[in-house]
JSON list of C-alpha atoms in Angstrom, two decimals:
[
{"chain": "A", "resi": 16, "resn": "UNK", "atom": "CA", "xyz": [198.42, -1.82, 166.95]},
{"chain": "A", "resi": 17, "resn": "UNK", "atom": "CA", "xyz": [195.40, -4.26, 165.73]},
{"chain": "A", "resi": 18, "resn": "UNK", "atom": "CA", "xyz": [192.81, -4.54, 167.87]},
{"chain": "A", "resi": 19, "resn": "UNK", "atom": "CA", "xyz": [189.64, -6.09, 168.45]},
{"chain": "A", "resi": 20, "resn": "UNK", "atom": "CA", "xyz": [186.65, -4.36, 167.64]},
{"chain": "A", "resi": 21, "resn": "UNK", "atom": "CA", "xyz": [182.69, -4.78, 168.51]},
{"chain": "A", "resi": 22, "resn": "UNK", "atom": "CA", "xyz": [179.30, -2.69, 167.29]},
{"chain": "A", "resi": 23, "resn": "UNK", "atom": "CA", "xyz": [177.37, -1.40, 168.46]},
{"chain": "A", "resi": 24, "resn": "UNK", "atom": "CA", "xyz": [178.75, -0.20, 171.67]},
{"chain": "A", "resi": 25, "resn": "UNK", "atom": "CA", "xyz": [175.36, 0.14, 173.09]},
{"chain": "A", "resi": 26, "resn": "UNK", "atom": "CA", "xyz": [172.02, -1.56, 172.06]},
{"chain": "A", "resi": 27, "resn": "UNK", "atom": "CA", "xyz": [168.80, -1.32, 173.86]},
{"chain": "A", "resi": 28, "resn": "UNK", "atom": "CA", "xyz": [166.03, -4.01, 172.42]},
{"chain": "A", "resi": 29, "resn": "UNK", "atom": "CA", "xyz": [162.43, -4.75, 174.05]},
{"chain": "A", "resi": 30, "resn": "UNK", "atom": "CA", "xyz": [162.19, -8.70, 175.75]},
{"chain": "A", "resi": 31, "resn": "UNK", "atom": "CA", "xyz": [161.37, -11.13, 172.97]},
{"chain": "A", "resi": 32, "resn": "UNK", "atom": "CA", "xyz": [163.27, -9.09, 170.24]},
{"chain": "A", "resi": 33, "resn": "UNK", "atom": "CA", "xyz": [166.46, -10.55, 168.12]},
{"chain": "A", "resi": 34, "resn": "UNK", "atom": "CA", "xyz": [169.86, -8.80, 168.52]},
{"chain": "A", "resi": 35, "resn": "UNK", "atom": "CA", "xyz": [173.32, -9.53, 166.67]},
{"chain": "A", "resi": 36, "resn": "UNK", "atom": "CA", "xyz": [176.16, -8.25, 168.23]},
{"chain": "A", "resi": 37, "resn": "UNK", "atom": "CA", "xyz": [179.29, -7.73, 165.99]},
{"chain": "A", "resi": 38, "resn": "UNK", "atom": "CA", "xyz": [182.92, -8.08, 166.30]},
{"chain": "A", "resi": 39, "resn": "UNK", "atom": "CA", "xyz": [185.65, -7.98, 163.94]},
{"chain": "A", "resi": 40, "resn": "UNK", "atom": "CA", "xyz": [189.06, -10.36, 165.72]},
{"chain": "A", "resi": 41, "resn": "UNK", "atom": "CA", "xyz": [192.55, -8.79, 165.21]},
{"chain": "A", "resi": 42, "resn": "UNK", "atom": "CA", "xyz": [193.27, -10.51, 161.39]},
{"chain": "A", "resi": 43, "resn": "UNK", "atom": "CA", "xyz": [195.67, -13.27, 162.53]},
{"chain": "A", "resi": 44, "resn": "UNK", "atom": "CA", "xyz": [194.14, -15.07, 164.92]},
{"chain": "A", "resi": 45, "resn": "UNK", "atom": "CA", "xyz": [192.28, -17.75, 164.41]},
{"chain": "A", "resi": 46, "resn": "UNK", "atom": "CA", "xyz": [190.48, -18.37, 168.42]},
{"chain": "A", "resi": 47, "resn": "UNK", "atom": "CA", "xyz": [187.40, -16.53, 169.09]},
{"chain": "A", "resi": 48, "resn": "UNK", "atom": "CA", "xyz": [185.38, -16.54, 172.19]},
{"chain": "A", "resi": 49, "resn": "UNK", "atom": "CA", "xyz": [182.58, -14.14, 173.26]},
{"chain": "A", "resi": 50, "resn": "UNK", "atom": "CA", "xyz": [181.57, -13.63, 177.49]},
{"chain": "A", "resi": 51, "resn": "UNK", "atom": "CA", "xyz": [179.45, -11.68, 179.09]},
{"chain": "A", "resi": 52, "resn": "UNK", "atom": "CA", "xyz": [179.30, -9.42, 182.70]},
{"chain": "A", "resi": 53, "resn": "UNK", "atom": "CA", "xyz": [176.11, -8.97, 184.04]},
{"chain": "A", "resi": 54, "resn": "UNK", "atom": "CA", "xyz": [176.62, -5.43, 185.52]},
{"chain": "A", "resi": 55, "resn": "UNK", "atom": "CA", "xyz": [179.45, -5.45, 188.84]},
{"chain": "A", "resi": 56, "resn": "UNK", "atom": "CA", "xyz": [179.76, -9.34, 188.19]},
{"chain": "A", "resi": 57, "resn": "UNK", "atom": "CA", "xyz": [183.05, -11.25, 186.94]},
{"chain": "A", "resi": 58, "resn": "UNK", "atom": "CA", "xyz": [183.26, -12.00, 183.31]},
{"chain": "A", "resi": 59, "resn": "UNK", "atom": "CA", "xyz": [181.83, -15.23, 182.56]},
{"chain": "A", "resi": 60, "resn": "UNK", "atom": "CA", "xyz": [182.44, -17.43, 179.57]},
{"chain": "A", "resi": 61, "resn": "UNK", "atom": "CA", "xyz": [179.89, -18.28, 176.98]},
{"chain": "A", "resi": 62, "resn": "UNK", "atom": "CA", "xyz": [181.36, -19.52, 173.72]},
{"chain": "A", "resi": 63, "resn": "UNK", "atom": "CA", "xyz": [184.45, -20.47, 171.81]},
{"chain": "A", "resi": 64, "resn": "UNK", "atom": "CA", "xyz": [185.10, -20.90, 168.40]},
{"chain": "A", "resi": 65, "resn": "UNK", "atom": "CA", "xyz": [187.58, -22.24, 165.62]},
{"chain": "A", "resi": 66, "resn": "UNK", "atom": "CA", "xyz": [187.76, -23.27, 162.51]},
{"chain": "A", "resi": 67, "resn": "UNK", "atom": "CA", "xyz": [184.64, -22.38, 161.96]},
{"chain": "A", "resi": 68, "resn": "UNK", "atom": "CA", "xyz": [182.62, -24.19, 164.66]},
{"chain": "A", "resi": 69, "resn": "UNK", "atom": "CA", "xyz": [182.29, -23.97, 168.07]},
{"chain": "A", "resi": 70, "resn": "UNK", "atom": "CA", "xyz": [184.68, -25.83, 170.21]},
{"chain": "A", "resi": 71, "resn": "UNK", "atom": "CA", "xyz": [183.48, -25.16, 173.83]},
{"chain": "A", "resi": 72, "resn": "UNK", "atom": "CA", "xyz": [180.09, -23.59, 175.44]},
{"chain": "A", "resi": 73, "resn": "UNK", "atom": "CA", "xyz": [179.18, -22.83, 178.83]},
{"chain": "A", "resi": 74, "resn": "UNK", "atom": "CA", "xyz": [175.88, -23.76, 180.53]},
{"chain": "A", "resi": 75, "resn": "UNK", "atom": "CA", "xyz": [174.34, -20.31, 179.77]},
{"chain": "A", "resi": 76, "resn": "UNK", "atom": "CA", "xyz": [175.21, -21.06, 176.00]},
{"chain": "A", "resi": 77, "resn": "UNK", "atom": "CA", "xyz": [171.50, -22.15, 175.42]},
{"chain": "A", "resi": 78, "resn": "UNK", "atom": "CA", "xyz": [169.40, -22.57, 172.30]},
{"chain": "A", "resi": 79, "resn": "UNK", "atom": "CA", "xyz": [168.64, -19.02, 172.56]},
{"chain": "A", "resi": 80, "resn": "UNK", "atom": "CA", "xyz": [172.39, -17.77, 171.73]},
{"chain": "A", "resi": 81, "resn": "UNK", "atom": "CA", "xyz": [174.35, -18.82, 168.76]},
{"chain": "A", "resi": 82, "resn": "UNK", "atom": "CA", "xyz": [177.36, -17.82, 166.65]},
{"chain": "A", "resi": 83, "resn": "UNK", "atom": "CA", "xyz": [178.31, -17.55, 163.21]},
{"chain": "A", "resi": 84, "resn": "UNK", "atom": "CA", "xyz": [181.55, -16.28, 161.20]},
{"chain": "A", "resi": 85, "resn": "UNK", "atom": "CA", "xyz": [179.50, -15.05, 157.96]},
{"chain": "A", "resi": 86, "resn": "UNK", "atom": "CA", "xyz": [182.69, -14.09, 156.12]},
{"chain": "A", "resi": 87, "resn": "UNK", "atom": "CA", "xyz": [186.65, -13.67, 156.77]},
{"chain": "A", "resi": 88, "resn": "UNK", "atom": "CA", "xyz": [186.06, -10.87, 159.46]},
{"chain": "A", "resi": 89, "resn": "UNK", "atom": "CA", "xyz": [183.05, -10.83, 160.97]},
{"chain": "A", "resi": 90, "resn": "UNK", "atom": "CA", "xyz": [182.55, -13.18, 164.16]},
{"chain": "A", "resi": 91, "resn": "UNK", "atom": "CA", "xyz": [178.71, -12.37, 166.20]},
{"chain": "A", "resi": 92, "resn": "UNK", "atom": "CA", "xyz": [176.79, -13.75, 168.50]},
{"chain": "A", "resi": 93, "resn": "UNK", "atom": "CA", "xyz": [172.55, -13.87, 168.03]},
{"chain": "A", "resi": 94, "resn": "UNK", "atom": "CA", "xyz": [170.22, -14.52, 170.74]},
{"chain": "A", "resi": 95, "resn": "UNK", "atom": "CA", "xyz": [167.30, -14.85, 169.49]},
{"chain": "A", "resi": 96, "resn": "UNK", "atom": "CA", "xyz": [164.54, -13.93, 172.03]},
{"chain": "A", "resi": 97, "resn": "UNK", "atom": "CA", "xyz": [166.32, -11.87, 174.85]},
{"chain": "A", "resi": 98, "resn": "UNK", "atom": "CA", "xyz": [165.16, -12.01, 178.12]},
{"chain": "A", "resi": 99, "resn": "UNK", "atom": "CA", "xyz": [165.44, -9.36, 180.86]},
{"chain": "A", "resi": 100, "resn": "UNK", "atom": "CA", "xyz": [168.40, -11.43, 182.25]},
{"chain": "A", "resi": 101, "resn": "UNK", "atom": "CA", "xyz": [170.37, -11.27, 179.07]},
{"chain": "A", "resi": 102, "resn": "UNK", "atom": "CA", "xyz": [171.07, -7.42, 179.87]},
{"chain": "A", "resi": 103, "resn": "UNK", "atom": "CA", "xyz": [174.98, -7.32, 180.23]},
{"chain": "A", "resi": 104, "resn": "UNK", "atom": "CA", "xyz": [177.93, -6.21, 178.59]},
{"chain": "A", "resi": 105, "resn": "UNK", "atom": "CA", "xyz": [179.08, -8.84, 176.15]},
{"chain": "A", "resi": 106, "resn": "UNK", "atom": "CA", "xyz": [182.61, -8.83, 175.12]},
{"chain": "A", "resi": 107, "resn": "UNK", "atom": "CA", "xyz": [184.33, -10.43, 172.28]},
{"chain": "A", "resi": 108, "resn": "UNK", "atom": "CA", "xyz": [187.93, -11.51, 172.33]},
{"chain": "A", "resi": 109, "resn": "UNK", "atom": "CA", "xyz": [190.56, -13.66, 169.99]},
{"chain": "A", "resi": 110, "resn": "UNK", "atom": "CA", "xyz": [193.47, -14.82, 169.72]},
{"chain": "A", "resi": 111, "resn": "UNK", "atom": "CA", "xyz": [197.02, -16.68, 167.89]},
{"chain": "A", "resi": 112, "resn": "UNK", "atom": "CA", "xyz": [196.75, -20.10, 167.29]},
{"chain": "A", "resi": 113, "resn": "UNK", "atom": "CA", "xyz": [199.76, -21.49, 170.29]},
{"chain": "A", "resi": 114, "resn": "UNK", "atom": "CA", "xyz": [197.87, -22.50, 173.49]},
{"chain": "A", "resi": 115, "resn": "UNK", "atom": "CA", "xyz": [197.97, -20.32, 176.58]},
{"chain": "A", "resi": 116, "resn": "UNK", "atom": "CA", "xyz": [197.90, -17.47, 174.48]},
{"chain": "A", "resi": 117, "resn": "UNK", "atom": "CA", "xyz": [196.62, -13.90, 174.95]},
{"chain": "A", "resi": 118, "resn": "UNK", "atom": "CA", "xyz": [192.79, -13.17, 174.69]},
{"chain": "A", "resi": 119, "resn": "UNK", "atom": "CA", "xyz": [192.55, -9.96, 173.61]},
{"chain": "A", "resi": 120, "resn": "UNK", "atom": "CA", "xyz": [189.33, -8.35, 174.11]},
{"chain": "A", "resi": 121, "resn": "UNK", "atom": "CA", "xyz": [187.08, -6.03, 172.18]},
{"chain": "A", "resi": 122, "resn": "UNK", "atom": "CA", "xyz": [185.52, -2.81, 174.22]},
{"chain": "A", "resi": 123, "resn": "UNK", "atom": "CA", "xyz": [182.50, -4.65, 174.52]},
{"chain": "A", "resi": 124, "resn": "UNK", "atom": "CA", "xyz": [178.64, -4.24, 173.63]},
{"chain": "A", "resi": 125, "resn": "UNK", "atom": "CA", "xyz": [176.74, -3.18, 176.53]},
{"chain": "A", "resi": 126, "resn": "UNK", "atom": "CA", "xyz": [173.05, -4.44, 175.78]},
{"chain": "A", "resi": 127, "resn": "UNK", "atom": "CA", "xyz": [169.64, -3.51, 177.74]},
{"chain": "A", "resi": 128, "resn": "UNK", "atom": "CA", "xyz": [166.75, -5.46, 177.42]},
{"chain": "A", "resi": 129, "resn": "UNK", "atom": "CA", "xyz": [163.34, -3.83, 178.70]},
{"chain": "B", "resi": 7, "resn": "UNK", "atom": "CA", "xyz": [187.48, -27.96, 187.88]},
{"chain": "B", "resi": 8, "resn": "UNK", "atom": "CA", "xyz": [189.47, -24.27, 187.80]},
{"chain": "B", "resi": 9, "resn": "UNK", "atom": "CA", "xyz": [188.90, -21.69, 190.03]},
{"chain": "B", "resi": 10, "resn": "UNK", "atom": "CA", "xyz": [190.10, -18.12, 190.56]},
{"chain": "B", "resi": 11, "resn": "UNK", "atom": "CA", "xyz": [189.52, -16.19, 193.81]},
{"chain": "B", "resi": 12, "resn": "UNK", "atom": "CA", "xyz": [189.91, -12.43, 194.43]},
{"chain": "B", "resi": 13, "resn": "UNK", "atom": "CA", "xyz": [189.19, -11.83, 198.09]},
{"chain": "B", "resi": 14, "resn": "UNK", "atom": "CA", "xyz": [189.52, -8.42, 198.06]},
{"chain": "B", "resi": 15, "resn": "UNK", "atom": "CA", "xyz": [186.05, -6.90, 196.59]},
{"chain": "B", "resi": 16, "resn": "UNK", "atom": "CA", "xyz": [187.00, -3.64, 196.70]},
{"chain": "B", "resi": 17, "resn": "UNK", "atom": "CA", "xyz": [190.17, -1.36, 197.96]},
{"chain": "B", "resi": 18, "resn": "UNK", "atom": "CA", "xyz": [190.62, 2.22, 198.63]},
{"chain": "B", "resi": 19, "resn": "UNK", "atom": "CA", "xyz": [194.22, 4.09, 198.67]},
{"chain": "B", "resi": 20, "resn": "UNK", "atom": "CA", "xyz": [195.90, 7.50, 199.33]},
{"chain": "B", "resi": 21, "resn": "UNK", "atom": "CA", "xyz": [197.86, 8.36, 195.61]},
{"chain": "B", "resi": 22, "resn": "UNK", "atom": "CA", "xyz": [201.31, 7.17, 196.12]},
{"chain": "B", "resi": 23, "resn": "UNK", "atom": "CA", "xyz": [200.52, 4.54, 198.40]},
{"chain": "B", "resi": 24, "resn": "UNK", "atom": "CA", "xyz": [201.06, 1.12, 197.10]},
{"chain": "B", "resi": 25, "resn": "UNK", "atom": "CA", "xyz": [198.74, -1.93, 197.04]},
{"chain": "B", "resi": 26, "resn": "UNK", "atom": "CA", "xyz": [198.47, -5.33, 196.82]},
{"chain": "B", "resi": 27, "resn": "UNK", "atom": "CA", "xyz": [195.68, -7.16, 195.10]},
{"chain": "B", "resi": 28, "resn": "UNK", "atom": "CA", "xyz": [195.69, -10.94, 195.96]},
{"chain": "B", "resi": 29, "resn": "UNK", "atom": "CA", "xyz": [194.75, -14.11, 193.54]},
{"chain": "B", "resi": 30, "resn": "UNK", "atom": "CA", "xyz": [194.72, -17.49, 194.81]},
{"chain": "B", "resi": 31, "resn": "UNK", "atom": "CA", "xyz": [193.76, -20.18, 192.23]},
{"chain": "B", "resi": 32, "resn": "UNK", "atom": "CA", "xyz": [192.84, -23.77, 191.83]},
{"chain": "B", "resi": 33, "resn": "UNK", "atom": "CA", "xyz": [193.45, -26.16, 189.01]},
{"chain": "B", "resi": 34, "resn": "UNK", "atom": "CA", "xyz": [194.25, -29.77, 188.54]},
{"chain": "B", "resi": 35, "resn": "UNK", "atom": "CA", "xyz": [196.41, -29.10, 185.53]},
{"chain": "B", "resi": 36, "resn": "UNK", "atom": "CA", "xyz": [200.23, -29.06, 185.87]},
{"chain": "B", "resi": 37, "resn": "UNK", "atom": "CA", "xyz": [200.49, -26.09, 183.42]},
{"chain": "B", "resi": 38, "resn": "UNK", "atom": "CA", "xyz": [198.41, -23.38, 182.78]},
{"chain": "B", "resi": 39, "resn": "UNK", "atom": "CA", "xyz": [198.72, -19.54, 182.72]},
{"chain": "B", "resi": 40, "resn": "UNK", "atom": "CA", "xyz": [197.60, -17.14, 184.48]},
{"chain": "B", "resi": 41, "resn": "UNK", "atom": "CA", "xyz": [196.86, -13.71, 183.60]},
{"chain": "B", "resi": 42, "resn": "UNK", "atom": "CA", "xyz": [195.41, -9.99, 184.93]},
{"chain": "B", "resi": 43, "resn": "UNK", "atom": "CA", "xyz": [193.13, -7.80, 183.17]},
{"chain": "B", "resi": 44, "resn": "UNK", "atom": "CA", "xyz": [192.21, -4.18, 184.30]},
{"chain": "B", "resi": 45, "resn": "UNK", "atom": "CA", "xyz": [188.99, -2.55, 183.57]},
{"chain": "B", "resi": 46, "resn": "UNK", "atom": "CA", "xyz": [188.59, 1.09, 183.98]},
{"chain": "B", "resi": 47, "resn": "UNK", "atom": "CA", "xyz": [185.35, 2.87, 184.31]},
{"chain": "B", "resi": 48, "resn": "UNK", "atom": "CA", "xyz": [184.47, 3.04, 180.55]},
{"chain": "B", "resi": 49, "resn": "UNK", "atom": "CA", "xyz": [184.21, -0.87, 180.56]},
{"chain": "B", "resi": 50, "resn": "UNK", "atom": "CA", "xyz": [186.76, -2.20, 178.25]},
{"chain": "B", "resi": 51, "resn": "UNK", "atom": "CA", "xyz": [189.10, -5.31, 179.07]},
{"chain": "B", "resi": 52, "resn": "UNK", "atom": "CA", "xyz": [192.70, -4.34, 179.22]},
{"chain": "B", "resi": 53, "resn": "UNK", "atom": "CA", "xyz": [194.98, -7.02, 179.45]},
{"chain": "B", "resi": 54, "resn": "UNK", "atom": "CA", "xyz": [198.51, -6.46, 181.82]},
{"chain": "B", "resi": 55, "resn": "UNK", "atom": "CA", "xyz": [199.98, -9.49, 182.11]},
{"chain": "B", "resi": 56, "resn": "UNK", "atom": "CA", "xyz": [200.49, -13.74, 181.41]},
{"chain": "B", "resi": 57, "resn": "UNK", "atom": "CA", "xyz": [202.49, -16.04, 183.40]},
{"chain": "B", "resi": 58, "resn": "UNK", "atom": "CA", "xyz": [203.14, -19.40, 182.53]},
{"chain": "B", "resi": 59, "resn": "UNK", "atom": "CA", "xyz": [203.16, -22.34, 185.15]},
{"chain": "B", "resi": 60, "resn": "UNK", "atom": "CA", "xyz": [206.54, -23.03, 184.68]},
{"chain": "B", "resi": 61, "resn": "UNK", "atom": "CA", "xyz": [207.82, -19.77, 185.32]},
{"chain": "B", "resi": 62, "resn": "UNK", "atom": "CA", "xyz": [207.67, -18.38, 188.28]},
{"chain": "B", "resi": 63, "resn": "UNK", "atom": "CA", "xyz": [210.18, -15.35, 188.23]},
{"chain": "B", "resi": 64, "resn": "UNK", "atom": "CA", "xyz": [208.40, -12.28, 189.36]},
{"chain": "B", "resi": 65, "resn": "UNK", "atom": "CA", "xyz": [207.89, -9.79, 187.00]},
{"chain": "B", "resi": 66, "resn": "UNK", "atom": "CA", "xyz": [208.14, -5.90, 186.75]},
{"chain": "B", "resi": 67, "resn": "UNK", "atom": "CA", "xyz": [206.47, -3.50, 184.59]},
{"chain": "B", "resi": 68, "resn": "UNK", "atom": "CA", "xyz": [207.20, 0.39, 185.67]},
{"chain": "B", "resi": 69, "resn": "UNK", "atom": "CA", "xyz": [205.14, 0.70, 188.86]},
{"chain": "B", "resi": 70, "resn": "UNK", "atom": "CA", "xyz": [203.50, -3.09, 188.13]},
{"chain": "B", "resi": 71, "resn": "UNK", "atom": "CA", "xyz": [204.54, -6.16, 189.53]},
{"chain": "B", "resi": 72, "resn": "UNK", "atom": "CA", "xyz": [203.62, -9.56, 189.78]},
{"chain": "B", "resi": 73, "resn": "UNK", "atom": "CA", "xyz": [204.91, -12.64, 192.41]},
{"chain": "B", "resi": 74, "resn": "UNK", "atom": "CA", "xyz": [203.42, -15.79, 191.00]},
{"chain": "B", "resi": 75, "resn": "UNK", "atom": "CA", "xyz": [203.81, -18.61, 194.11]},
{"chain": "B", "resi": 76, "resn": "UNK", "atom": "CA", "xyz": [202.78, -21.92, 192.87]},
{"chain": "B", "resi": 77, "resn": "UNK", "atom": "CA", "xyz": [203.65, -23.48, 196.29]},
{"chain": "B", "resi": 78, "resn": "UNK", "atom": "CA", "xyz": [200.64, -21.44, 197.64]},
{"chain": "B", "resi": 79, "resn": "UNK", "atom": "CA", "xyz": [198.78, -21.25, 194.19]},
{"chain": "B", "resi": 80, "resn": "UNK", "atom": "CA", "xyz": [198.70, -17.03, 194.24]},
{"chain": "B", "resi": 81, "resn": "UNK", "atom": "CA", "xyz": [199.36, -14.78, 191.77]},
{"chain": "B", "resi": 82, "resn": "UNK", "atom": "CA", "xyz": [199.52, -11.54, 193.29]},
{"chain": "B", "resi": 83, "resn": "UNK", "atom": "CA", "xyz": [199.50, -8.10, 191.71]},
{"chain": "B", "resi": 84, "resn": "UNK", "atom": "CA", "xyz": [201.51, -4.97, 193.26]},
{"chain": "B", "resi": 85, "resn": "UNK", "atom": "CA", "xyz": [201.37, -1.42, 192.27]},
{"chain": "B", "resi": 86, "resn": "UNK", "atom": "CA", "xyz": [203.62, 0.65, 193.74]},
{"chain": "B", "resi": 87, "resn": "UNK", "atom": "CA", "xyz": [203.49, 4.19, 194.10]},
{"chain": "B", "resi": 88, "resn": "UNK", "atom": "CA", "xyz": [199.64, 4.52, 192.90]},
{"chain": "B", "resi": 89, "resn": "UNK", "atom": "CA", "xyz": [197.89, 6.93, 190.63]},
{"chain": "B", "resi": 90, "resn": "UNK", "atom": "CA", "xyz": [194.82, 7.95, 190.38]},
{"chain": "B", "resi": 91, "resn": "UNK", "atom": "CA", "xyz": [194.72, 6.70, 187.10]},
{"chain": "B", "resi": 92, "resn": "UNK", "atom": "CA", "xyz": [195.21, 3.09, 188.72]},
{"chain": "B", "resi": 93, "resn": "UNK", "atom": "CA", "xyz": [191.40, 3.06, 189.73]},
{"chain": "B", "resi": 94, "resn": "UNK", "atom": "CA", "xyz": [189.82, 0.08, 187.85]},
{"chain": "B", "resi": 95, "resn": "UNK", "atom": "CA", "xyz": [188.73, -2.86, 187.96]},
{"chain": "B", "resi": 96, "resn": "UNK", "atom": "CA", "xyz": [191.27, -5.73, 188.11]},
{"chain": "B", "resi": 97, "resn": "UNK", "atom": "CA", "xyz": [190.34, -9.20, 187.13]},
{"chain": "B", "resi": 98, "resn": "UNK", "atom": "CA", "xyz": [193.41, -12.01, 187.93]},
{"chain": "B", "resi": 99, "resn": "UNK", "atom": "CA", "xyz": [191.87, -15.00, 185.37]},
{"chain": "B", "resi": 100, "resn": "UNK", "atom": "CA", "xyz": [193.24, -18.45, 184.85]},
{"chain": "B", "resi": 101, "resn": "UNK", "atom": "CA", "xyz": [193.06, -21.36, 181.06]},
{"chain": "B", "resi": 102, "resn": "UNK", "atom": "CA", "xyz": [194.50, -24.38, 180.97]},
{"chain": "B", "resi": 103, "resn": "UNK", "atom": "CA", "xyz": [197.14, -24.69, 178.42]},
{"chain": "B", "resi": 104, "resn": "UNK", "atom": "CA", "xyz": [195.54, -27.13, 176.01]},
{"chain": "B", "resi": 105, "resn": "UNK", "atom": "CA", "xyz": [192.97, -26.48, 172.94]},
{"chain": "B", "resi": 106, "resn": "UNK", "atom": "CA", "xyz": [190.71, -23.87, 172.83]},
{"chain": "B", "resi": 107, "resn": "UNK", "atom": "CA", "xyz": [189.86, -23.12, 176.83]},
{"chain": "B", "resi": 108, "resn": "UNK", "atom": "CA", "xyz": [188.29, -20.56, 177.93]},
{"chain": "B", "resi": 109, "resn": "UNK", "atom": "CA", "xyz": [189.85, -17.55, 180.55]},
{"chain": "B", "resi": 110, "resn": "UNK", "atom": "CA", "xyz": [188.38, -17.90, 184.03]},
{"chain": "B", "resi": 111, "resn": "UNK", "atom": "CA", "xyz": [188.35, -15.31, 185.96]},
{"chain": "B", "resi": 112, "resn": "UNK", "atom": "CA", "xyz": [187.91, -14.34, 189.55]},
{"chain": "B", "resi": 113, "resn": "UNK", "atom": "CA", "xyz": [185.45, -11.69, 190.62]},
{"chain": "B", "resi": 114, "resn": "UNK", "atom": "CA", "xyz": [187.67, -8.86, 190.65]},
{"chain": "B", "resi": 115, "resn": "UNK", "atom": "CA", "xyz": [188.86, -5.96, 192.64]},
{"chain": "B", "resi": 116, "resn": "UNK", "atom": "CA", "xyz": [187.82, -2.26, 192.55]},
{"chain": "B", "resi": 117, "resn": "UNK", "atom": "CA", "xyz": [190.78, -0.38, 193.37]},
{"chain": "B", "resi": 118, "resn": "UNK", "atom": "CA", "xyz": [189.80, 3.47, 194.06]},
{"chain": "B", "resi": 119, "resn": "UNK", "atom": "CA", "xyz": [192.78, 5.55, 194.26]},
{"chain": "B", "resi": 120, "resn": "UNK", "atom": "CA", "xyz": [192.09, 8.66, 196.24]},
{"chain": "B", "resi": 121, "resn": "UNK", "atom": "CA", "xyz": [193.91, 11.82, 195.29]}
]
């Protein structure tokens, strides 16, 4: 069964440092969205993305974070100086094109930031 | 603006006991779905289930079911006969059914199932 997938499964990066976090959708689907959990917190939405730009982003979206599809498989997400606060798990998730569909999500990418 | 509410932080169970976990939700649209997501203890997402505004049969799944009430905007989540293998997280989450929305989700319920 396809399934979304996301590397690495754990990254630990000092404040101030870059990070790219990785995810490969399931191959038909064409909807991707990442969202994070700050540890024992509800999932929370970040960004979402089609057709090769972003369609929606939520307030924490800031200049910091941004997202790129660098070829047919790939989808990540970059922030580019991370903050203390930015430690969370961060999952991926896609899905078909009809409205109302299934996210699927990846196993996520649980980052630390010292 | 949508909303999703889990009152229930956290429940704790005898195995075979069953349990309800309760989502109420808000939302201005007149369709939508609705879904639930369990997360076990190594982290990932797992969906379980999406209901569409306009249905609102109840569903079964094995020991899973579902009563979606629109009349009191709750989407409720019942396993019967639990497991120990039940104990997760469960997230009930809500999108509008238009375009590329995001899932909003409540803040979840622990559900410990005690052998």
């Amino acid at each position: 069964e396809p399934e979304v997938t996301q590397t690495p499964s754990h990254q630990v990066t000092q404040m101030g440092q870059e990070v790219i976090l990785r995810c490969v959708p399931i191959s038909n689907h064409l909807y991707f969205y990442w969202y994070r959990q700050i540890l024992g917190q509800k999932v929370e939405f970040l960004v979402s993305f089609y057709n090769n730009e972003i369609s929606e982003k939520s307030e924490i979206f800031d200049d910091q974070f941004s997202v790129e599809r660098p070829d047919g498989s790939n989808f990540t997400l970059k922030i580019r100086s991370t903050k203390l606060e930015d430690s969370a798990m961060y999952f991926c998730a896609s899905r078909q094109v009809i409205s109302g569909e299934t996210q699927y999500f990846g196993p996520g990418t649980r980052l630390l930031v010292l | 603006a949508q909303k999703v509410t889990q009152a229930q932080t956290e429940i704790s169970v005898v195995e075979k006991e069953d349990v309800t976990l309760d989502c109420v939700y808000e939302t201005r649209d007149t369709t939508y779905y609705l879904f639930w997501y369990k997360q076990p203890p190594s982290g990932e997402l797992v969906f379980l289930i999406r209901r569409n505004s306009f249905d609102e049969q109840n569903e079964i799944s094995g020991r899973y079911s579902w009563n979606f009430q629109k009349s009191t905007s709750s989407f409720n989540f019942t396993i019967t006969a639990s497991q120990v293998v039940d104990s997760a997280v469960y997230f009930c989450a809500l999108t509008r059914n238009s375009g590329n929305t995001p899932l909003v989700f409540g803040k979840g319920t622990r559900l410990s199932v005690i052998a």
